[in-house]
mmCIF file of C-alpha atoms in Angstrom:
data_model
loop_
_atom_site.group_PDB
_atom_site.id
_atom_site.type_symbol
_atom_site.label_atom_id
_atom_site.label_comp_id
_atom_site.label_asym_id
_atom_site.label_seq_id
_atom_site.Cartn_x
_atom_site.Cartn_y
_atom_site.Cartn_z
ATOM 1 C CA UNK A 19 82.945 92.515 91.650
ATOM 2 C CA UNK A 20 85.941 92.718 93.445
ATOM 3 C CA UNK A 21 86.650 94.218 97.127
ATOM 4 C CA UNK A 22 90.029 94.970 98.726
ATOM 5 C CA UNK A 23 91.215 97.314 101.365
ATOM 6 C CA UNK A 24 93.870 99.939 101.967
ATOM 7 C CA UNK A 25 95.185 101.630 104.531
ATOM 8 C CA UNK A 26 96.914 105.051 104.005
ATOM 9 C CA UNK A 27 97.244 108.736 104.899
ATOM 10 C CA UNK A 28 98.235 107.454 108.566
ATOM 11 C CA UNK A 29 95.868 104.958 109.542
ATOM 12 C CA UNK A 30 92.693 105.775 108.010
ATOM 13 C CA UNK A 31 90.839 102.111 106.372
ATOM 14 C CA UNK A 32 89.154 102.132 103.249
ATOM 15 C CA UNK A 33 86.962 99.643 101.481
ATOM 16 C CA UNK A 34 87.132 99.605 98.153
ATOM 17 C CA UNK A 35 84.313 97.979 96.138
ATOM 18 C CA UNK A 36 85.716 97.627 92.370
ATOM 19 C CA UNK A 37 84.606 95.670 88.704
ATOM 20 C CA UNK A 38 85.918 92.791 88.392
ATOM 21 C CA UNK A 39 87.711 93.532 84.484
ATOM 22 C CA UNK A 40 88.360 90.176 83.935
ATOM 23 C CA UNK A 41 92.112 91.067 83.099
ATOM 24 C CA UNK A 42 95.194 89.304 84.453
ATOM 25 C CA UNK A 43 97.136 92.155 82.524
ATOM 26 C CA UNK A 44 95.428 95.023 85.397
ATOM 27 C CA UNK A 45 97.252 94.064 88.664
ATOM 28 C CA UNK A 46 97.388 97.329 89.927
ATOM 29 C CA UNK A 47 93.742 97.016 91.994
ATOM 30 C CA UNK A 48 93.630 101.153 92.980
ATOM 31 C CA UNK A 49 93.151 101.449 88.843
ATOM 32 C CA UNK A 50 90.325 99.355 88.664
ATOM 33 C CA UNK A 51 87.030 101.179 88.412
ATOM 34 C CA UNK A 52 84.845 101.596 91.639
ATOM 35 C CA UNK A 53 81.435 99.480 91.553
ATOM 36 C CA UNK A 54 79.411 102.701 92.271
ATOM 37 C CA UNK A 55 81.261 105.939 90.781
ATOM 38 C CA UNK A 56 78.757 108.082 92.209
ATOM 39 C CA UNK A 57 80.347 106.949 95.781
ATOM 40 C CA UNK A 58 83.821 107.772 95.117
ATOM 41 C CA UNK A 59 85.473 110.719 96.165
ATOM 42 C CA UNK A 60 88.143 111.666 93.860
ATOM 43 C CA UNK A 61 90.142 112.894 97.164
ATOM 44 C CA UNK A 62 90.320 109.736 98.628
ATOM 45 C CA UNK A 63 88.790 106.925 96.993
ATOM 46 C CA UNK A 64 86.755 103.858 98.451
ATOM 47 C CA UNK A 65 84.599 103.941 101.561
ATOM 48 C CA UNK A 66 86.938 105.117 105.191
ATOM 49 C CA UNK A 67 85.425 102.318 107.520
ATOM 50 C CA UNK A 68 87.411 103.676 110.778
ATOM 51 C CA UNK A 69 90.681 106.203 111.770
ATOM 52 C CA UNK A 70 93.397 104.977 114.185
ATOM 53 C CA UNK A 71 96.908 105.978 115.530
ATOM 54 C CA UNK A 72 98.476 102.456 115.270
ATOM 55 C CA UNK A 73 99.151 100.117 112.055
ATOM 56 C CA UNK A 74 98.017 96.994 114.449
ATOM 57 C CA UNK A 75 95.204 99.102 115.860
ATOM 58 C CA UNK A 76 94.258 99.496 111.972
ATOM 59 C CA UNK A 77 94.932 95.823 110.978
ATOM 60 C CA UNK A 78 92.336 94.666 113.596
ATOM 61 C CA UNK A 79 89.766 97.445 112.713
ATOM 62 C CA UNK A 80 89.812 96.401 109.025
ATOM 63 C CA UNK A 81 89.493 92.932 109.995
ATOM 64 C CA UNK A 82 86.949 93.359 112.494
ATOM 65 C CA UNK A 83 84.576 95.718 109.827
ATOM 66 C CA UNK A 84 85.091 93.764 106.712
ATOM 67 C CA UNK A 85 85.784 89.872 107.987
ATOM 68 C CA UNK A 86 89.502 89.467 106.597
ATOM 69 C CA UNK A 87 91.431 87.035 107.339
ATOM 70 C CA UNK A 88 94.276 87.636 108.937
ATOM 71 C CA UNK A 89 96.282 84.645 107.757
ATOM 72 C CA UNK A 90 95.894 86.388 104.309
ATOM 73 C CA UNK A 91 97.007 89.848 104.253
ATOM 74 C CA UNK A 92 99.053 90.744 101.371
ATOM 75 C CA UNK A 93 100.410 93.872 99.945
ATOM 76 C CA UNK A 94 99.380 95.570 96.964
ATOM 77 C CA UNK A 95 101.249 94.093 94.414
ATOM 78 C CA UNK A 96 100.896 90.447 95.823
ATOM 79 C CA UNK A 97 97.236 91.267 95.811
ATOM 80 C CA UNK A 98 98.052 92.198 91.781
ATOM 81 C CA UNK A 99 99.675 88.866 91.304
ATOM 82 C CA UNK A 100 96.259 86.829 93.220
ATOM 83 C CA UNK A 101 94.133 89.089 90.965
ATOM 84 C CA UNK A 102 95.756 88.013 87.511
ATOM 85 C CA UNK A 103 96.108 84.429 89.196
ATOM 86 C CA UNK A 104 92.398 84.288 89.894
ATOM 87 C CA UNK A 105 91.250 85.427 86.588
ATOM 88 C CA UNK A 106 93.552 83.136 84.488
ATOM 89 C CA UNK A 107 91.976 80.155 86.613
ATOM 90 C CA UNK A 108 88.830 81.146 86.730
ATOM 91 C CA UNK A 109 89.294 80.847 82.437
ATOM 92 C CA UNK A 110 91.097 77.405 82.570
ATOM 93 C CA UNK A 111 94.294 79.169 81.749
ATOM 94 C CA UNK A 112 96.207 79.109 84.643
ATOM 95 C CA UNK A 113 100.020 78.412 83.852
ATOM 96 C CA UNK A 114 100.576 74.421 85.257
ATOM 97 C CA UNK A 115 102.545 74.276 88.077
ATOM 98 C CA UNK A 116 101.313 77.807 89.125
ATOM 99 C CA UNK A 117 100.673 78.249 93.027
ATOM 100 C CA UNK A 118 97.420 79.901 93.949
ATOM 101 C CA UNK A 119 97.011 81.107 97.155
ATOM 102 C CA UNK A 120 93.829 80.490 99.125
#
């Protein structure tokens, strides 16, 4: 299982509960399939935790719902790149040298 967050169409904050593929090849995360289809709502998928008018406003919301660490927000494709990192060490395969972020 997998879990990231995004924030979109203004400042509404989603969780997004996903399968964890076990494929450093899928690093774009919205793709992934959700845990619990039955949940999802094709309009706007994951779970909105909270609304607000400001992108700080929103940072601390999703941090104060879900327990993210501030010190390790990312954007999407960053979040792509930690994905296929994590899965390639997680199989012994990760490239030497190869920074992971923690």
């Amino acid at each position: 299982m997998g879990r990231h967050l995004a924030l979109a169409r203004g400042y509404n904050v989603s969780v997004h509960d996903v399968q964890d593929l076990d494929d450093e090849h899928r690093r774009d995360l919205s793709v992934l399939p959700p845990l619990n289809p039955e949940s999802e709502d094709d309009s706007f998928p994951g779970r909105v935790v909270g609304h607000v008018q400001d992108p700080i406003e929103a940072l601390v919301l999703a941090e104060r719902v879900t327990g993210a660490s501030p010190e390790r927000w990312v954007n999407q494709g960053v979040a792509g790149e930690d994905y296929a990192d994590f899965v390639l060490t997680r199989r012994g395969q990760h490239p030497e040298g190869a920074a992971v972020r923690r």
